PDB file of C-alpha atoms in Angstrom:
ATOM      1  CA  MET A   1     -35.526  29.340  21.501  1.00  0.00           C
ATOM      2  CA  LYS A   2     -32.801  26.999  22.094  1.00  0.00           C
ATOM      3  CA  SER A   3     -30.980  25.029  19.213  1.00  0.00           C
ATOM      4  CA  PRO A   4     -31.356  21.243  18.505  1.00  0.00           C
ATOM      5  CA  LEU A   5     -27.917  20.655  19.727  1.00  0.00           C
ATOM      6  CA  ASP A   6     -28.587  22.782  22.672  1.00  0.00           C
ATOM      7  CA  ARG A   7     -31.483  20.480  23.823  1.00  0.00           C
ATOM      8  CA  GLY A   8     -30.853  17.026  25.903  1.00  0.00           C
ATOM      9  CA  PHE A   9     -27.929  15.433  25.397  1.00  0.00           C
ATOM     10  CA  PHE A  10     -25.731  17.405  23.513  1.00  0.00           C
ATOM     11  CA  SER A  11     -26.294  20.267  25.252  1.00  0.00           C
ATOM     12  CA  ARG A  12     -23.158  22.285  26.511  1.00  0.00           C
ATOM     13  CA  ASP A  13     -24.407  21.683  30.472  1.00  0.00           C
ATOM     14  CA  ASN A  14     -24.150  18.266  30.292  1.00  0.00           C
ATOM     15  CA  ALA A  15     -21.020  18.289  28.420  1.00  0.00           C
ATOM     16  CA  LYS A  16     -20.123  19.985  31.169  1.00  0.00           C
ATOM     17  CA  LYS A  17     -20.822  17.634  33.766  1.00  0.00           C
ATOM     18  CA  PHE A  18     -19.541  14.524  31.569  1.00  0.00           C
ATOM     19  CA  ALA A  19     -16.234  16.032  31.527  1.00  0.00           C
ATOM     20  CA  GLN A  20     -16.039  16.576  35.561  1.00  0.00           C
ATOM     21  CA  LEU A  21     -17.157  13.387  35.933  1.00  0.00           C
ATOM     22  CA  SER A  22     -14.272  11.940  33.802  1.00  0.00           C
ATOM     23  CA  GLY A  23     -11.682  13.855  35.319  1.00  0.00           C
ATOM     24  CA  LYS A  24     -10.652  15.233  31.347  1.00  0.00           C
ATOM     25  CA  SER A  25     -11.119  18.874  29.705  1.00  0.00           C
ATOM     26  CA  LEU A  26     -13.943  19.151  27.065  1.00  0.00           C
ATOM     27  CA  ARG A  27     -11.373  18.706  24.622  1.00  0.00           C
ATOM     28  CA  SER A  28      -9.219  15.926  25.343  1.00  0.00           C
ATOM     29  CA  GLY A  29     -11.503  13.702  22.857  1.00  0.00           C
ATOM     30  CA  MET A  30      -9.984  15.500  20.315  1.00  0.00           C
ATOM     31  CA  ALA A  31      -7.454  13.992  17.923  1.00  0.00           C
ATOM     32  CA  SER A  32      -4.044  15.584  17.967  1.00  0.00           C
ATOM     33  CA  ARG A  33      -1.997  12.852  16.160  1.00  0.00           C
ATOM     34  CA  ILE A  34      -0.595  14.127  12.773  1.00  0.00           C
ATOM     35  CA  VAL A  35      -0.668  12.564  10.071  1.00  0.00           C
ATOM     36  CA  GLY A  36       2.426  12.392   7.839  1.00  0.00           C
ATOM     37  CA  PRO A  37       3.985  10.022   4.516  1.00  0.00           C
ATOM     38  CA  TRP A  38       4.584   7.354   6.624  1.00  0.00           C
ATOM     39  CA  ASP A  39       0.675   7.087   7.576  1.00  0.00           C
ATOM     40  CA  TRP A  40      -0.801   8.132   5.218  1.00  0.00           C
ATOM     41  CA  ILE A  41       1.377   6.808   1.832  1.00  0.00           C
ATOM     42  CA  ILE A  42       4.410   4.428   2.474  1.00  0.00           C
ATOM     43  CA  LEU A  43       2.058   2.365   4.905  1.00  0.00           C
ATOM     44  CA  PRO A  44      -0.831   1.686   2.804  1.00  0.00           C
ATOM     45  CA  ALA A  45       1.939   1.015   0.148  1.00  0.00           C
ATOM     46  CA  ILE A  46       3.291  -2.096   2.105  1.00  0.00           C
ATOM     47  CA  LEU A  47       0.102  -3.140   2.512  1.00  0.00           C
ATOM     48  CA  ALA A  48      -1.167  -3.268  -0.922  1.00  0.00           C
ATOM     49  CA  VAL A  49       2.259  -4.923  -1.935  1.00  0.00           C
ATOM     50  CA  ALA A  50       1.636  -7.356   1.002  1.00  0.00           C
ATOM     51  CA  ALA A  51      -2.094  -8.138   0.454  1.00  0.00           C
ATOM     52  CA  THR A  52      -0.873  -8.571  -3.865  1.00  0.00           C
ATOM     53  CA  VAL A  53       1.674 -10.989  -2.979  1.00  0.00           C
ATOM     54  CA  VAL A  54      -0.843 -13.365  -0.739  1.00  0.00           C
ATOM     55  CA  LEU A  55      -3.248 -13.161  -2.853  1.00  0.00           C
ATOM     56  CA  GLY A  56      -0.862 -14.288  -5.486  1.00  0.00           C
ATOM     57  CA  THR A  57       0.079 -17.104  -4.038  1.00  0.00           C
ATOM     58  CA  PRO A  58      -0.847 -20.567  -6.084  1.00  0.00           C
ATOM     59  CA  PHE A  59      -3.057 -21.953  -3.151  1.00  0.00           C
ATOM     60  CA  GLN A  60      -6.991 -23.266  -4.258  1.00  0.00           C
ATOM     61  CA  PRO A  61      -9.175 -23.864  -0.950  1.00  0.00           C
ATOM     62  CA  PHE A  62     -11.971 -25.877  -1.379  1.00  0.00           C
ATOM     63  CA  GLY A  63     -10.415 -25.875  -5.336  1.00  0.00           C
ATOM     64  CA  LEU A  64     -11.182 -22.049  -5.777  1.00  0.00           C
ATOM     65  CA  GLN A  65      -8.757 -19.676  -6.816  1.00  0.00           C
ATOM     66  CA  LEU A  66      -8.199 -16.786  -4.724  1.00  0.00           C
ATOM     67  CA  PRO A  67      -8.898 -13.060  -6.403  1.00  0.00           C
ATOM     68  CA  GLU A  68      -6.455 -11.289  -7.367  1.00  0.00           C
ATOM     69  CA  PRO A  69      -7.229  -7.531  -6.936  1.00  0.00           C
ATOM     70  CA  VAL A  70      -4.944  -4.350  -7.599  1.00  0.00           C
ATOM     71  CA  TRP A  71      -4.686  -2.794  -4.661  1.00  0.00           C
ATOM     72  CA  PRO A  72      -3.014  -0.330  -5.367  1.00  0.00           C
ATOM     73  CA  LEU A  73      -6.003   0.756  -7.951  1.00  0.00           C
ATOM     74  CA  VAL A  74      -7.631   1.483  -4.692  1.00  0.00           C
ATOM     75  CA  LEU A  75      -5.063   3.813  -3.526  1.00  0.00           C
ATOM     76  CA  ALA A  76      -4.717   5.587  -7.116  1.00  0.00           C
ATOM     77  CA  PHE A  77      -8.299   6.123  -6.387  1.00  0.00           C
ATOM     78  CA  ALA A  78      -8.128   7.433  -2.875  1.00  0.00           C
ATOM     79  CA  TRP A  79      -5.167   9.581  -2.277  1.00  0.00           C
ATOM     80  CA  PRO A  80      -6.010  11.913  -4.968  1.00  0.00           C
ATOM     81  CA  LEU A  81      -9.708  12.489  -3.969  1.00  0.00           C
ATOM     82  CA  ILE A  82      -8.197  12.378   0.144  1.00  0.00           C
ATOM     83  CA  ARG A  83      -4.969  14.180  -0.194  1.00  0.00           C
ATOM     84  CA  PRO A  84      -3.079  14.791  -3.137  1.00  0.00           C
ATOM     85  CA  SER A  85       0.680  15.102  -2.475  1.00  0.00           C
ATOM     86  CA  TYR A  86       3.614  14.909  -4.890  1.00  0.00           C
ATOM     87  CA  PHE A  87       5.107  12.244  -3.190  1.00  0.00           C
ATOM     88  CA  ALA A  88       2.081  10.189  -4.383  1.00  0.00           C
ATOM     89  CA  PRO A  89       2.313   9.392  -8.218  1.00  0.00           C
ATOM     90  CA  ILE A  90       6.019   8.459  -7.291  1.00  0.00           C
ATOM     91  CA  VAL A  91       4.781   5.531  -4.759  1.00  0.00           C
ATOM     92  CA  LEU A  92       2.398   4.450  -7.706  1.00  0.00           C
ATOM     93  CA  GLY A  93       5.100   4.882 -10.120  1.00  0.00           C
ATOM     94  CA  LEU A  94       6.429   2.299  -7.922  1.00  0.00           C
ATOM     95  CA  LEU A  95       3.775   0.115  -7.265  1.00  0.00           C
ATOM     96  CA  GLY A  96       3.163   0.102 -11.350  1.00  0.00           C
ATOM     97  CA  LEU A  97       6.555  -1.453 -11.764  1.00  0.00           C
ATOM     98  CA  PHE A  98       6.194  -3.795  -8.710  1.00  0.00           C
ATOM     99  CA  LEU A  99       2.749  -5.088 -10.498  1.00  0.00           C
ATOM    100  CA  ASP A 100       4.275  -5.268 -14.108  1.00  0.00           C
ATOM    101  CA  PHE A 101       7.146  -7.646 -12.472  1.00  0.00           C
ATOM    102  CA  TYR A 102       5.325  -9.381 -10.263  1.00  0.00           C
ATOM    103  CA  TRP A 103       2.855 -10.287 -12.533  1.00  0.00           C
ATOM    104  CA  SER A 104       5.099 -10.854 -15.945  1.00  0.00           C
ATOM    105  CA  VAL A 105       3.251  -8.161 -17.922  1.00  0.00           C
ATOM    106  CA  PRO A 106       5.241  -5.915 -20.380  1.00  0.00           C
ATOM    107  CA  ALA A 107       6.756  -3.051 -18.250  1.00  0.00           C
ATOM    108  CA  GLY A 108       4.622  -0.094 -17.887  1.00  0.00           C
ATOM    109  CA  PHE A 109       1.166  -1.870 -18.349  1.00  0.00           C
ATOM    110  CA  TYR A 110       0.126  -0.894 -14.131  1.00  0.00           C
ATOM    111  CA  THR A 111       2.238   2.199 -14.050  1.00  0.00           C
ATOM    112  CA  LEU A 112       0.723   3.794 -17.170  1.00  0.00           C
ATOM    113  CA  ASN A 113      -2.678   2.799 -15.467  1.00  0.00           C
ATOM    114  CA  LEU A 114      -2.329   3.720 -12.239  1.00  0.00           C
ATOM    115  CA  MET A 115      -0.895   7.440 -13.499  1.00  0.00           C
ATOM    116  CA  LEU A 116      -3.429   7.457 -15.872  1.00  0.00           C
ATOM    117  CA  ILE A 117      -6.299   6.818 -13.128  1.00  0.00           C
ATOM    118  CA  TYR A 118      -3.990   9.045 -10.824  1.00  0.00           C
ATOM    119  CA  GLY A 119      -4.428  11.952 -13.218  1.00  0.00           C
ATOM    120  CA  VAL A 120      -7.857  11.546 -13.974  1.00  0.00           C
ATOM    121  CA  LEU A 121      -8.849  11.787 -10.285  1.00  0.00           C
ATOM    122  CA  ILE A 122      -6.614  14.625  -9.913  1.00  0.00           C
ATOM    123  CA  LEU A 123      -8.696  16.377 -12.490  1.00  0.00           C
ATOM    124  CA  ALA A 124     -12.013  15.695 -11.270  1.00  0.00           C
ATOM    125  CA  ARG A 125     -11.299  15.964  -7.501  1.00  0.00           C
ATOM    126  CA  ALA A 126     -12.992  19.477  -7.689  1.00  0.00           C
ATOM    127  CA  TYR A 127     -16.387  17.447  -8.293  1.00  0.00           C
ATOM    128  CA  VAL A 128     -15.666  14.171  -6.785  1.00  0.00           C
ATOM    129  CA  ALA A 129     -14.524  15.150  -3.026  1.00  0.00           C
ATOM    130  CA  GLY A 130     -17.495  15.702  -0.945  1.00  0.00           C
ATOM    131  CA  GLN A 131     -19.986  14.994  -2.836  1.00  0.00           C
ATOM    132  CA  ASP A 132     -22.754  11.766  -1.618  1.00  0.00           C
ATOM    133  CA  TRP A 133     -21.204   8.202  -1.424  1.00  0.00           C
ATOM    134  CA  ARG A 134     -23.435   7.176  -4.687  1.00  0.00           C
ATOM    135  CA  VAL A 135     -21.075  10.016  -6.837  1.00  0.00           C
ATOM    136  CA  VAL A 136     -17.966   8.484  -5.377  1.00  0.00           C
ATOM    137  CA  PHE A 137     -19.628   5.233  -5.721  1.00  0.00           C
ATOM    138  CA  GLY A 138     -20.010   5.632  -9.224  1.00  0.00           C
ATOM    139  CA  ALA A 139     -16.667   7.487  -9.999  1.00  0.00           C
ATOM    140  CA  TRP A 140     -14.943   4.408  -8.351  1.00  0.00           C
ATOM    141  CA  LEU A 141     -16.970   2.292 -10.757  1.00  0.00           C
ATOM    142  CA  GLY A 142     -16.147   4.341 -13.349  1.00  0.00           C
ATOM    143  CA  VAL A 143     -12.191   4.275 -12.947  1.00  0.00           C
ATOM    144  CA  GLN A 144     -12.959   0.381 -12.708  1.00  0.00           C
ATOM    145  CA  LEU A 145     -14.498   0.241 -16.276  1.00  0.00           C
TER     146      LEU A 145
END
């Protein structure tokens, strides 16, 4: 008996026919681009700084104040779970120093918080990574509180 993926639309015969019609090989759709430090660490850090500056402007549309989220907190949660590295804590420390000076809080406040979150998630990575989205969202809520 054929497996469910070998029947119907997903069969290898249909994939070969589609590849012949489109003029591509079966493996041409796979990603071959390597994600380096620029894509994974530096660009998101620059975007977090830009989002912090944009949402930190004293602009009140319709009399409402813009939210002031701590965007590097998203990076402190994502980097240890998805792809831990030695360079990420250094960038988080620099982002924390930026937030300290930008929001005029005592030096080290945001840096310490971001480092604590990163450290806790490095330790909990084995338990959180690969779980259902509800578990990951619960861990994210726990970090937020």
